[in-house]
Tab-separated table of C-alpha atoms in Angstrom:
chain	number	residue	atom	x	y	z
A	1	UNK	CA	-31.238	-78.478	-16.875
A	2	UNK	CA	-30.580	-82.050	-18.340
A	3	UNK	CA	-27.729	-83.638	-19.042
A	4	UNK	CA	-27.494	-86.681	-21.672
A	5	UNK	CA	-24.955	-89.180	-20.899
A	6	UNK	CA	-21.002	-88.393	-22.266
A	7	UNK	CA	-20.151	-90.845	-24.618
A	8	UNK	CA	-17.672	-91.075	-27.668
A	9	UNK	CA	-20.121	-89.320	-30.031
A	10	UNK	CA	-21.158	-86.627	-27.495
A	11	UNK	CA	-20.761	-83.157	-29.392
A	12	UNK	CA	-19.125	-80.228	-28.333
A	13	UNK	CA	-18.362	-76.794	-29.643
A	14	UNK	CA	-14.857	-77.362	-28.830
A	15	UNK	CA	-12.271	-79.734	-27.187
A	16	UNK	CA	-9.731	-77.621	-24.367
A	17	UNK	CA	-6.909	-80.503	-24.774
A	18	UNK	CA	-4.521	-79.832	-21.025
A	19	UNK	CA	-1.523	-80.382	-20.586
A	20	UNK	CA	-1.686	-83.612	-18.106
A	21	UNK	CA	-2.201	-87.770	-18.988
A	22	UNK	CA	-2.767	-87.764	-22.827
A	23	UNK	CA	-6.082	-89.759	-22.874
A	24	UNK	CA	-6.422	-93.360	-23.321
A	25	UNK	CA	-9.718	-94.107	-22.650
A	26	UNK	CA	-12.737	-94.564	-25.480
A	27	UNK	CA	-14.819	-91.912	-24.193
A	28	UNK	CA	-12.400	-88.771	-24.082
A	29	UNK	CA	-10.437	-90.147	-27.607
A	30	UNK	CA	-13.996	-90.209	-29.317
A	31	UNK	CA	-14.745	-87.066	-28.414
A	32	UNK	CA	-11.117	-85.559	-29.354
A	33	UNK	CA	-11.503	-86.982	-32.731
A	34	UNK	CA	-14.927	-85.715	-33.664
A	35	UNK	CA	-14.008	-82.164	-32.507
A	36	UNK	CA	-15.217	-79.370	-34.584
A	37	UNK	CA	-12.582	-77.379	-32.782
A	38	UNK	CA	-9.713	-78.420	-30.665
A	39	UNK	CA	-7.636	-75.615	-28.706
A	40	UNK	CA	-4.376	-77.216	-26.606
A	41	UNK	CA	-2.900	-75.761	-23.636
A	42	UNK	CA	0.987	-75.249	-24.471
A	43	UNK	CA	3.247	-78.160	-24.328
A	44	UNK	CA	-0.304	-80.269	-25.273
A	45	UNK	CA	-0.242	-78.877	-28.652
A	46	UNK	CA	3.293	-80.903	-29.122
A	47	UNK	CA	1.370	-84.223	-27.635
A	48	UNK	CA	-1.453	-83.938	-30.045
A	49	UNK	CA	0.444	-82.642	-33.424
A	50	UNK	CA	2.752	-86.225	-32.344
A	51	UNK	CA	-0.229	-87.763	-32.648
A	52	UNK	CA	-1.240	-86.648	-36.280
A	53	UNK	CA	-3.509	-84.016	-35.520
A	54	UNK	CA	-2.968	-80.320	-35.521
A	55	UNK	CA	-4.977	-78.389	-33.512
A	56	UNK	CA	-7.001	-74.850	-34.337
A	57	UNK	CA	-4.909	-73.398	-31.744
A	58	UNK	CA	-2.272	-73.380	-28.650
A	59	UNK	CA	-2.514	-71.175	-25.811
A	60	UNK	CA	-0.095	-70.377	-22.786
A	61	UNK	CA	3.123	-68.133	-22.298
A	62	UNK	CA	4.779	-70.890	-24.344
A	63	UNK	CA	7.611	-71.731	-21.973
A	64	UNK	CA	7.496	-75.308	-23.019
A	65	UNK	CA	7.527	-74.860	-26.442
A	66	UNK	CA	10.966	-75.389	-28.185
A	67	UNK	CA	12.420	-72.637	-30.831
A	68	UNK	CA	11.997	-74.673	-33.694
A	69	UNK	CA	8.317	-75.697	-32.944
A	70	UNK	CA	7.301	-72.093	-32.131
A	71	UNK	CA	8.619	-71.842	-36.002
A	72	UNK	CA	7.121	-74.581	-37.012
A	73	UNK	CA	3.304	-73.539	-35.958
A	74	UNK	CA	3.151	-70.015	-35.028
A	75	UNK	CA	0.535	-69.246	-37.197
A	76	UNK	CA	-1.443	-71.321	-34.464
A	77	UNK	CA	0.496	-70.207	-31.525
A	78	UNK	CA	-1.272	-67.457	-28.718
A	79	UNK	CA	1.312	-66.844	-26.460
A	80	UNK	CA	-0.132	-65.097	-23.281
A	81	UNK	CA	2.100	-64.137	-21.005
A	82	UNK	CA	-0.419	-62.493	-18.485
A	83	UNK	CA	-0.264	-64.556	-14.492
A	84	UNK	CA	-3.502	-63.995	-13.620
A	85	UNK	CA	-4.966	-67.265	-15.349
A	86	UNK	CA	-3.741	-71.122	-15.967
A	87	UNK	CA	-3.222	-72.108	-19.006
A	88	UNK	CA	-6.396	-73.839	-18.458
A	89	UNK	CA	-8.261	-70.824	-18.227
A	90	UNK	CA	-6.443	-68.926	-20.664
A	91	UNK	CA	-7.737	-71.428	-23.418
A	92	UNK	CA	-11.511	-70.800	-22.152
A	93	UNK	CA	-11.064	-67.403	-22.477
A	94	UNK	CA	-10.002	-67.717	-26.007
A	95	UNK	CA	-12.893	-70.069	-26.966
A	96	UNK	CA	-15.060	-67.932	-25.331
A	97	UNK	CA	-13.934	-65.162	-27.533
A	98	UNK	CA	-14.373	-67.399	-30.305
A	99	UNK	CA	-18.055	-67.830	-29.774
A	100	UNK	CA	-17.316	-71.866	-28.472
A	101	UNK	CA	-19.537	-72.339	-25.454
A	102	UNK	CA	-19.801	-76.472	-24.585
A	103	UNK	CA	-16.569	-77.273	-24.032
A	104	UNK	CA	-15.576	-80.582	-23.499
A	105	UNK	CA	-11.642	-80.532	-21.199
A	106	UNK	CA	-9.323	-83.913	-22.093
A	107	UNK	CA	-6.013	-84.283	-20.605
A	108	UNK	CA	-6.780	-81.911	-17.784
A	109	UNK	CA	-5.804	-84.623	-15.218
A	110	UNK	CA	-3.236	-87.354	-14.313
A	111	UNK	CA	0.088	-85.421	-13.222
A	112	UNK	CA	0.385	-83.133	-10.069
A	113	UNK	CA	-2.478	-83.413	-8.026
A	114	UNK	CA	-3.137	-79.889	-6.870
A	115	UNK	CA	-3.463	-78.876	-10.508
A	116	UNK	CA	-6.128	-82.064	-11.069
A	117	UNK	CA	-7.855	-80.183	-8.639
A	118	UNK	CA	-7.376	-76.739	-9.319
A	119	UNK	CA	-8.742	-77.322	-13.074
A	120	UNK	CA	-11.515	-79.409	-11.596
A	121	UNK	CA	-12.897	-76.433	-9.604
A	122	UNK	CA	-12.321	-74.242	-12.382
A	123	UNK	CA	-15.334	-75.352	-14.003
A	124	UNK	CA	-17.207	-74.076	-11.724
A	125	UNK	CA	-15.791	-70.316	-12.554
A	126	UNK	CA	-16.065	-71.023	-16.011
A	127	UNK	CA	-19.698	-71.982	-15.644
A	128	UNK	CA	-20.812	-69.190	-13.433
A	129	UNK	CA	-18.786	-66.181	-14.257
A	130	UNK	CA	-18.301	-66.693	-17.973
A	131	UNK	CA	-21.557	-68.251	-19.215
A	132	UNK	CA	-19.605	-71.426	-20.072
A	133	UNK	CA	-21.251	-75.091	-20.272
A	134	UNK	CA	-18.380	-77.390	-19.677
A	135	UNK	CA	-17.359	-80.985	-18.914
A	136	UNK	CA	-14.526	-82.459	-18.028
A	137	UNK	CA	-13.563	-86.274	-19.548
A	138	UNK	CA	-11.380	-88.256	-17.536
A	139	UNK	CA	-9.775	-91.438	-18.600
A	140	UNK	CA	-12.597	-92.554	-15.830
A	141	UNK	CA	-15.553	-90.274	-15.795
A	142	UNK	CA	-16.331	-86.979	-16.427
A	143	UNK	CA	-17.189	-83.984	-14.315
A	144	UNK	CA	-20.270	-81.416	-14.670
A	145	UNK	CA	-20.503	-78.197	-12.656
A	146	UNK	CA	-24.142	-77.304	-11.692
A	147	UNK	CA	-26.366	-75.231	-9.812
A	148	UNK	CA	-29.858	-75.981	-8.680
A	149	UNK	CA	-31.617	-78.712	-10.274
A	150	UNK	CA	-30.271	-80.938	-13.025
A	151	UNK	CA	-31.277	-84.238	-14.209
A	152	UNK	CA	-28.982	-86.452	-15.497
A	153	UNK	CA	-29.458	-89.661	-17.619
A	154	UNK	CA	-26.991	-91.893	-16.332
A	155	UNK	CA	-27.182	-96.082	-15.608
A	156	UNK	CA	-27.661	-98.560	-13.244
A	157	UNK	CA	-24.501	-98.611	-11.024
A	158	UNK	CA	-22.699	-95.925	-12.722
A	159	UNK	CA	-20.430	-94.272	-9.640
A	160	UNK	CA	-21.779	-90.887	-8.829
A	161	UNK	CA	-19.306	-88.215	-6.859
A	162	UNK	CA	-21.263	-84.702	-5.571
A	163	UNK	CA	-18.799	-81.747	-4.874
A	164	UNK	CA	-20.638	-79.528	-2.712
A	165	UNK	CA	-19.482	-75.529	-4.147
A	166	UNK	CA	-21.747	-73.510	-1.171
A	167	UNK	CA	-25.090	-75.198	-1.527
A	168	UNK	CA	-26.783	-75.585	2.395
A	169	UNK	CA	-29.279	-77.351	1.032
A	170	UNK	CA	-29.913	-81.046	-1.209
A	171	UNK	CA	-32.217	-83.667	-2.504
A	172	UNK	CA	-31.882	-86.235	-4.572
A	173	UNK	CA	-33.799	-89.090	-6.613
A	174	UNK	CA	-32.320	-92.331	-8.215
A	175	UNK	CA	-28.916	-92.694	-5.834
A	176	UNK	CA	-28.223	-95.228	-3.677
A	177	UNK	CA	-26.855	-93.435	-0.440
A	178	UNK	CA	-28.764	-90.086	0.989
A	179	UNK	CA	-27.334	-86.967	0.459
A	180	UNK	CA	-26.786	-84.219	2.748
A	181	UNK	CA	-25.010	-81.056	2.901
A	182	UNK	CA	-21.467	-82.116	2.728
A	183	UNK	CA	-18.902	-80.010	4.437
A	184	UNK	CA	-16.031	-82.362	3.640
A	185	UNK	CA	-15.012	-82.942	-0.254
A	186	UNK	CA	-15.307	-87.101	0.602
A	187	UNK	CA	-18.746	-86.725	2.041
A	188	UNK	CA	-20.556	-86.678	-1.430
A	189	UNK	CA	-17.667	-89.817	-3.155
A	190	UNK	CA	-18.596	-93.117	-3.614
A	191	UNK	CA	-22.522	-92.818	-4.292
A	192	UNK	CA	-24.247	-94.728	-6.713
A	193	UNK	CA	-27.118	-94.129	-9.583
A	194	UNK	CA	-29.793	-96.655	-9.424
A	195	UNK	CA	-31.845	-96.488	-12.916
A	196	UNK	CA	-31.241	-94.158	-16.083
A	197	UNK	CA	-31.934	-91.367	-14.591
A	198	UNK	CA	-30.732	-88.569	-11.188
A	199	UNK	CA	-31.724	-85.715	-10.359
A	200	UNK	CA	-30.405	-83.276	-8.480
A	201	UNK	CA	-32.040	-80.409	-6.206
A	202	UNK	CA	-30.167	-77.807	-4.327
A	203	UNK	CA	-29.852	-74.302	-3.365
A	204	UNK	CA	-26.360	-73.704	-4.739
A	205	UNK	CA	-23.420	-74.955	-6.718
A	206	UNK	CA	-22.037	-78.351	-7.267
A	207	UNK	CA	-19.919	-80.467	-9.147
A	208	UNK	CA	-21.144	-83.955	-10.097
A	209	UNK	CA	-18.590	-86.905	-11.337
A	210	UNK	CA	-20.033	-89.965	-12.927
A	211	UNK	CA	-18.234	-92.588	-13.868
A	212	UNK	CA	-17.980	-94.710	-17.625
A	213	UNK	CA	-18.577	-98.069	-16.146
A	214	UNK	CA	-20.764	-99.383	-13.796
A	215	UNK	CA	-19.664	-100.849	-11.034
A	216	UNK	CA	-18.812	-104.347	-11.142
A	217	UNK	CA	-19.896	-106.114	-8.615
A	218	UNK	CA	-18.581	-109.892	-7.545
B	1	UNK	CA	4.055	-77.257	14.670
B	2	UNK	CA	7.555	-77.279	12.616
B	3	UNK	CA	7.274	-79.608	9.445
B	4	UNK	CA	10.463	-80.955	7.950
B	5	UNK	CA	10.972	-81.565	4.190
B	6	UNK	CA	9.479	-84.573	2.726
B	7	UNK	CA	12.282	-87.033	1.313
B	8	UNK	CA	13.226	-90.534	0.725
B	9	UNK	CA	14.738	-91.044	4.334
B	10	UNK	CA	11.531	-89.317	6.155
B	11	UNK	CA	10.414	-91.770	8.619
B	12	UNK	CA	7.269	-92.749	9.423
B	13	UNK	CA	5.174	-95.214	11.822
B	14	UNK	CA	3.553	-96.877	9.056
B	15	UNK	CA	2.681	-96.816	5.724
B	16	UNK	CA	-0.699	-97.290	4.259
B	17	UNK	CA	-0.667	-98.045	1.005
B	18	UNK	CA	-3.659	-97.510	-1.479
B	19	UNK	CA	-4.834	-99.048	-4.707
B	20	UNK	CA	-4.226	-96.030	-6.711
B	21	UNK	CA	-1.263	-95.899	-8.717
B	22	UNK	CA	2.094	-97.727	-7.446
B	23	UNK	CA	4.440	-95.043	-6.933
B	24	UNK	CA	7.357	-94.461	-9.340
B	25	UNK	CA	9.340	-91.403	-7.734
B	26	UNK	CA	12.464	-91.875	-5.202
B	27	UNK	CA	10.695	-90.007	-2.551
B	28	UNK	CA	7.421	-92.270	-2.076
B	29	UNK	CA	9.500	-95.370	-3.062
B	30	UNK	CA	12.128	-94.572	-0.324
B	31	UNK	CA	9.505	-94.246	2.111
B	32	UNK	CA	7.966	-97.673	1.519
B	33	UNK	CA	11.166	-99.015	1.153
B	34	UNK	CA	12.049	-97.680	4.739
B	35	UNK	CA	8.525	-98.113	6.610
B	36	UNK	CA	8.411	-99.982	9.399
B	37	UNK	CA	5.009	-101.345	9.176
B	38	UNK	CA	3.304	-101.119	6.024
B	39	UNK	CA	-0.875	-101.675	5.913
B	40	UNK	CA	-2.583	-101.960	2.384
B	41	UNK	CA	-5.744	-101.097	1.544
B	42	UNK	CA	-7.198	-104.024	-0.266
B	43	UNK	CA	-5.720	-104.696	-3.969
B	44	UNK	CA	-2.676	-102.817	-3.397
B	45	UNK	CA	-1.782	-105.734	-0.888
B	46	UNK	CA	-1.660	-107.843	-4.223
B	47	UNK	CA	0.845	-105.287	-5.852
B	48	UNK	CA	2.853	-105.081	-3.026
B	49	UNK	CA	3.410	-108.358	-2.944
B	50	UNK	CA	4.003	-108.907	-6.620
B	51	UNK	CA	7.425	-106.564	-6.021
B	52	UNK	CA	8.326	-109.028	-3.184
B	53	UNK	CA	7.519	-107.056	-0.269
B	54	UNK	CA	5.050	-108.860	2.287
B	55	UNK	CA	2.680	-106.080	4.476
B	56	UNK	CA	2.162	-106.183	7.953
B	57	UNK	CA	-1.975	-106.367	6.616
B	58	UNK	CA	-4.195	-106.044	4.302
B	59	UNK	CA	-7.443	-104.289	5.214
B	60	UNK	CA	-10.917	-104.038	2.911
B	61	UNK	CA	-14.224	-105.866	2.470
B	62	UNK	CA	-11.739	-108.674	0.806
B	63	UNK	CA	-13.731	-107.874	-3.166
B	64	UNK	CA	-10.874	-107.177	-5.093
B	65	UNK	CA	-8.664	-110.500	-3.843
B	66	UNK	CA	-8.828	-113.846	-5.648
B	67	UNK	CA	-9.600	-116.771	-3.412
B	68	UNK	CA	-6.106	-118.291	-3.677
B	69	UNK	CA	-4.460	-115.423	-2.614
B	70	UNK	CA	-7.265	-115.096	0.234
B	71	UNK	CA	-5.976	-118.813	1.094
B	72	UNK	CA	-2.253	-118.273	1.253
B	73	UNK	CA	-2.187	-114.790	3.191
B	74	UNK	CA	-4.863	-115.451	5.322
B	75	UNK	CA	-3.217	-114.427	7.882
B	76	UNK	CA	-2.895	-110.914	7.014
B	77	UNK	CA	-6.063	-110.347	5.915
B	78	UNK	CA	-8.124	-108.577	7.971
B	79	UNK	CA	-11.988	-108.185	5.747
B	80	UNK	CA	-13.676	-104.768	7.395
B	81	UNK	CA	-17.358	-105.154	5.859
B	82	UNK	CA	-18.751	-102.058	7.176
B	83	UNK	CA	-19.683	-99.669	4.596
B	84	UNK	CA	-19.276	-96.464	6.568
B	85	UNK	CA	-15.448	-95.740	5.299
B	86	UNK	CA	-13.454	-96.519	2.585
B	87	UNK	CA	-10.662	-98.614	2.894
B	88	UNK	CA	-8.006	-95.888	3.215
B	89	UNK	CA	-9.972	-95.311	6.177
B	90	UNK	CA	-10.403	-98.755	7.544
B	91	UNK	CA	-6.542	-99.009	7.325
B	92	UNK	CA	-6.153	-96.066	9.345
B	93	UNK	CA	-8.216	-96.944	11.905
B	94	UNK	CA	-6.279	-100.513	11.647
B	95	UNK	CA	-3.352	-98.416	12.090
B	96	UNK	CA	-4.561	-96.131	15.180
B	97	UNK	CA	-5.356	-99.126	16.705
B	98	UNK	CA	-1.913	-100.911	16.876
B	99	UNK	CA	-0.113	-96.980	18.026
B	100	UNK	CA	1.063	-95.734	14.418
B	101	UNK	CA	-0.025	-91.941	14.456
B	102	UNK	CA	2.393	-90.558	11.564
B	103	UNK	CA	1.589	-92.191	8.561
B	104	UNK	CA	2.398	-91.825	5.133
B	105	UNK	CA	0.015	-92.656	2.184
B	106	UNK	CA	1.558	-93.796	-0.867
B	107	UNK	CA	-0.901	-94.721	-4.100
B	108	UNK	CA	-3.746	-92.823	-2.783
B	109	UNK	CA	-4.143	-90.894	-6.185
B	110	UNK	CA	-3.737	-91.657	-9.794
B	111	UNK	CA	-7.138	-93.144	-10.526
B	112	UNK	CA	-10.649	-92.053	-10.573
B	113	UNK	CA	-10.239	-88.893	-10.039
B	114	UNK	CA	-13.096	-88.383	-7.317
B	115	UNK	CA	-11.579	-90.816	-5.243
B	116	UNK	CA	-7.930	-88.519	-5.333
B	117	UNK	CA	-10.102	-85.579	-4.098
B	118	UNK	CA	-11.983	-87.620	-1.748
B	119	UNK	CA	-8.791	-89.483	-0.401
B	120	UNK	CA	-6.629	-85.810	0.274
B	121	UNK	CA	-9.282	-84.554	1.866
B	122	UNK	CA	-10.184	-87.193	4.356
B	123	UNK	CA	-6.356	-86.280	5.531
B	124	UNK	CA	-8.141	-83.697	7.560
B	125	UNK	CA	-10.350	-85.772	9.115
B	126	UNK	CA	-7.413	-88.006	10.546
B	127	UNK	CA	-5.955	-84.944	12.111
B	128	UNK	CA	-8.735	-83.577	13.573
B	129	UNK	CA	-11.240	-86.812	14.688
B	130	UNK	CA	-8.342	-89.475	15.227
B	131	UNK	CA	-5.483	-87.474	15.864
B	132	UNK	CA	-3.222	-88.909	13.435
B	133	UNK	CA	-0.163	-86.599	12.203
B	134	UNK	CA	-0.961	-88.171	8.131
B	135	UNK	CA	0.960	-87.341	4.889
B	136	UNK	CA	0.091	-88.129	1.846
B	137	UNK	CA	3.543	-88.887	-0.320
B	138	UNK	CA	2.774	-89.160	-4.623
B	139	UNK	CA	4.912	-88.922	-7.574
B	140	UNK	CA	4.300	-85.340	-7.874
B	141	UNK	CA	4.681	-84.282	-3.754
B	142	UNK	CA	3.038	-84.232	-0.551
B	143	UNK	CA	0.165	-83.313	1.368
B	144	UNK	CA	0.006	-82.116	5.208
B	145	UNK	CA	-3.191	-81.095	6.948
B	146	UNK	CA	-2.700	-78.099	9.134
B	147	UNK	CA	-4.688	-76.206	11.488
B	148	UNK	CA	-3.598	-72.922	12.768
B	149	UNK	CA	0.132	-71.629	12.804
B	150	UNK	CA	2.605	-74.234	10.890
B	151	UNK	CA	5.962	-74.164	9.697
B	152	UNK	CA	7.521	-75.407	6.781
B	153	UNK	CA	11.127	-76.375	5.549
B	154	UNK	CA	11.067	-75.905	1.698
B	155	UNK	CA	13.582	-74.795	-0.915
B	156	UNK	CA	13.386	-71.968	-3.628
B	157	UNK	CA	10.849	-72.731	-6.102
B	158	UNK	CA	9.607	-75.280	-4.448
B	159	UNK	CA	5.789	-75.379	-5.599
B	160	UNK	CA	3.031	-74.786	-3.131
B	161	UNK	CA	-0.767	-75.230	-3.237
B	162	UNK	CA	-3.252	-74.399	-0.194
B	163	UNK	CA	-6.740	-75.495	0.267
B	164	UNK	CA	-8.751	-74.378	2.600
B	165	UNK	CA	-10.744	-76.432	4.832
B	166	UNK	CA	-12.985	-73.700	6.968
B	167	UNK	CA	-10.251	-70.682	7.326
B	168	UNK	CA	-11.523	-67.336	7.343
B	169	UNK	CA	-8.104	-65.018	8.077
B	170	UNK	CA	-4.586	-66.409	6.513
B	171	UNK	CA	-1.146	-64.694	6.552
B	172	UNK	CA	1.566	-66.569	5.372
B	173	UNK	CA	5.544	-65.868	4.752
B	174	UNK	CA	8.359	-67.574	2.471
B	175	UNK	CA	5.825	-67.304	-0.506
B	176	UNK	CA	6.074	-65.668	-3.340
B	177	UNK	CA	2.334	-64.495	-3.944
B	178	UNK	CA	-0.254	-63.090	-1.142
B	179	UNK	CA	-2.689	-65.445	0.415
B	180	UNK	CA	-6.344	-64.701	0.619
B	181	UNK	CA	-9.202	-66.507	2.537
B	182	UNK	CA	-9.625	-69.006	-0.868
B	183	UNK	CA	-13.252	-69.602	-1.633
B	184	UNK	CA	-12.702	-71.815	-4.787
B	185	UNK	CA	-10.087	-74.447	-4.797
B	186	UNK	CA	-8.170	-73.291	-7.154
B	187	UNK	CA	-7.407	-70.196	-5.929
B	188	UNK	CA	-4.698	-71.313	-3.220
B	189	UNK	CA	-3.217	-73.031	-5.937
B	190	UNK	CA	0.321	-72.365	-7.984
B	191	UNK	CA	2.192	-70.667	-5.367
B	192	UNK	CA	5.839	-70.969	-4.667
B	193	UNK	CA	8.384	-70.835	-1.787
B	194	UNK	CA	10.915	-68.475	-2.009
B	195	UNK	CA	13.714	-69.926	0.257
B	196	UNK	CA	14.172	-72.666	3.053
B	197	UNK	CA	11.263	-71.888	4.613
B	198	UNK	CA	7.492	-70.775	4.673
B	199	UNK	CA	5.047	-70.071	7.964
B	200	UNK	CA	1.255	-70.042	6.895
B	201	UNK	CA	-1.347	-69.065	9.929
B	202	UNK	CA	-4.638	-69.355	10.098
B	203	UNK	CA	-7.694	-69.082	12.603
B	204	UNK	CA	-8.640	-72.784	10.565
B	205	UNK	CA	-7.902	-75.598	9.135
B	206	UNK	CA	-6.333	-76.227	5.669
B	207	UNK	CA	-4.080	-78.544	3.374
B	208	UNK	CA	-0.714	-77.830	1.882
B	209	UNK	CA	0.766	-79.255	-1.011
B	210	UNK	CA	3.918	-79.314	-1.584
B	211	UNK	CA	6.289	-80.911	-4.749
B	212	UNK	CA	9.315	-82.653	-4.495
B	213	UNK	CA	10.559	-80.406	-7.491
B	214	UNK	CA	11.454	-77.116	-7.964
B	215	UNK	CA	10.293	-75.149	-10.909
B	216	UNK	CA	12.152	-75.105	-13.719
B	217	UNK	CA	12.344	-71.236	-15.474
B	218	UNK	CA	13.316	-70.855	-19.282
């Protein structure tokens, strides 16, 4: 598979807006504004309808919704009350019902830490058990789940992060550090694309993290 | 091994402070305020020292500090070149060499995301290679890496999260949902204590999250 690089004008079906930092950066605000579709994770919706847009829809068990907002926009409002999923998820699920496949997550990260991580990893499910193709856009970089071999047009000194998800074995061409199979989440951190382009080789699942600036170096 | 709640007056050997985001939340700020040796890991050296506190040292390969500040706390500086760790890790070995062995890390997250992950999970490789007893503080909770049988003060609804780092059998009470050997990341995620205390056991190793807050219910 190959992946173009995420910028501002990178299209999606539709844009899962979380419930964490409200972005700042130009990458994840570009892509929020040209969404065809933009489906918010609960108290999100409230963020993003402060900001001037309303969204197609908002999904969760609507705890942190106030009365008068439920009012407001309940012709927009899923409540799901159901504890098997996040609100994350929940919001996959419905876009996946809607026929929405590339989904691009914003505002997924930023507040409690075990959630930036348990939404990271989600990808991965959403990829593998629901046929999903989706990144997540950071105020810093964005994150693709994977499996096998991808390339990936990326740029000189753009950070590159590998998540090994139960691959034994890798290879890589255009980084700056070796790869291996990493048993610790750090191992893969800190590597480094040389050129415009990566690719990837393994025998299982990853997550891969690049960055939206090169490194600067003094 | 008996863990005690993580507050303000929790007392460490050291702090290492990272050049994530500068805490804002009583419990990590307490800390600092009360460390009695505090290391920073390059740039946050500068931050510290903008809010008028001077560090015991400041460990990195030196990049991210302008030349006059090289020149007037020179002799705190200590440049690690060697590319081999990052410089949360170079400040722990700093620290293991001058007899701190509980440590808190404060401003380890908030940034590129990759380097959060990367930064709670090398927790586990303190413990187990340099037999450090390391705690990672934020705005949003804590972090302890466990191996084994541990116990854990907590309060109702505190919020718990468990990743595991090579478990295969968990049993766990004081927690409100049933633990599983968690292949994804997620999946130890979103649990919650039930009273003042919680016992996890394992035949592994694995890292708890907890939050300073309890859960709020509608």
């Amino acid at each position: 598979m190959t992946h173009q690089l995420i910028t501002p004008d990178s299209r999606f079906d539709a844009v899962i807006l979380g419930n964490g930092d409200f972005p700042s950066h130009a990458v994840p605000l570009g892509i929020l504004r040209n969404a065809p579709h933009i489906v918010c994770c609960d108290g999100a919706g409230i963020s993003l309808i402060e900001r001037g847009i309303v969204p197609d829809a908002i999904i969760g068990d609507g705890d942190s919704l106030p009365q008068k907002f439920k009012e407001e926009y309940g012709h927009i409002i899923h409540i799901v009350n159901e504890q098997e999923h996040n609100d994350q998820t929940k919001a996959t699920l419905f876009c996946r019902n809607r026929g929405y496949r590339r989904i691009a997550y914003i505002g997924a990260t930023g507040r409690r830490e075990d959630h930036t991580i348990g939404n990271i990893s989600l990808l991965m499910d959403y990829m593998t058990d629901y046929g999903m193709e989706p990144v997540m856009v950071t105020d810093h970089g964005y994150f693709i789940p994977c499996r096998g071999r991808s390339e990936f047009a990326t740029f000189a000194r753009q950070q590159v992060s590998i998540f090994n998800f139960g691959y034994t074995k890798i290879s890589a061409e255009g980084l700056a550090w070796r790869t291996y199979d990493y048993r610790n989440w750090w191992q893969g951190t800190l590597n480094e694309a040389e050129g415009d382009s990566v690719t990837i080789d393994t025998d299982g699942n990853y997550i891969v993290f690049f960055t939206h600036n090169a490194k600067i170096r003094i």
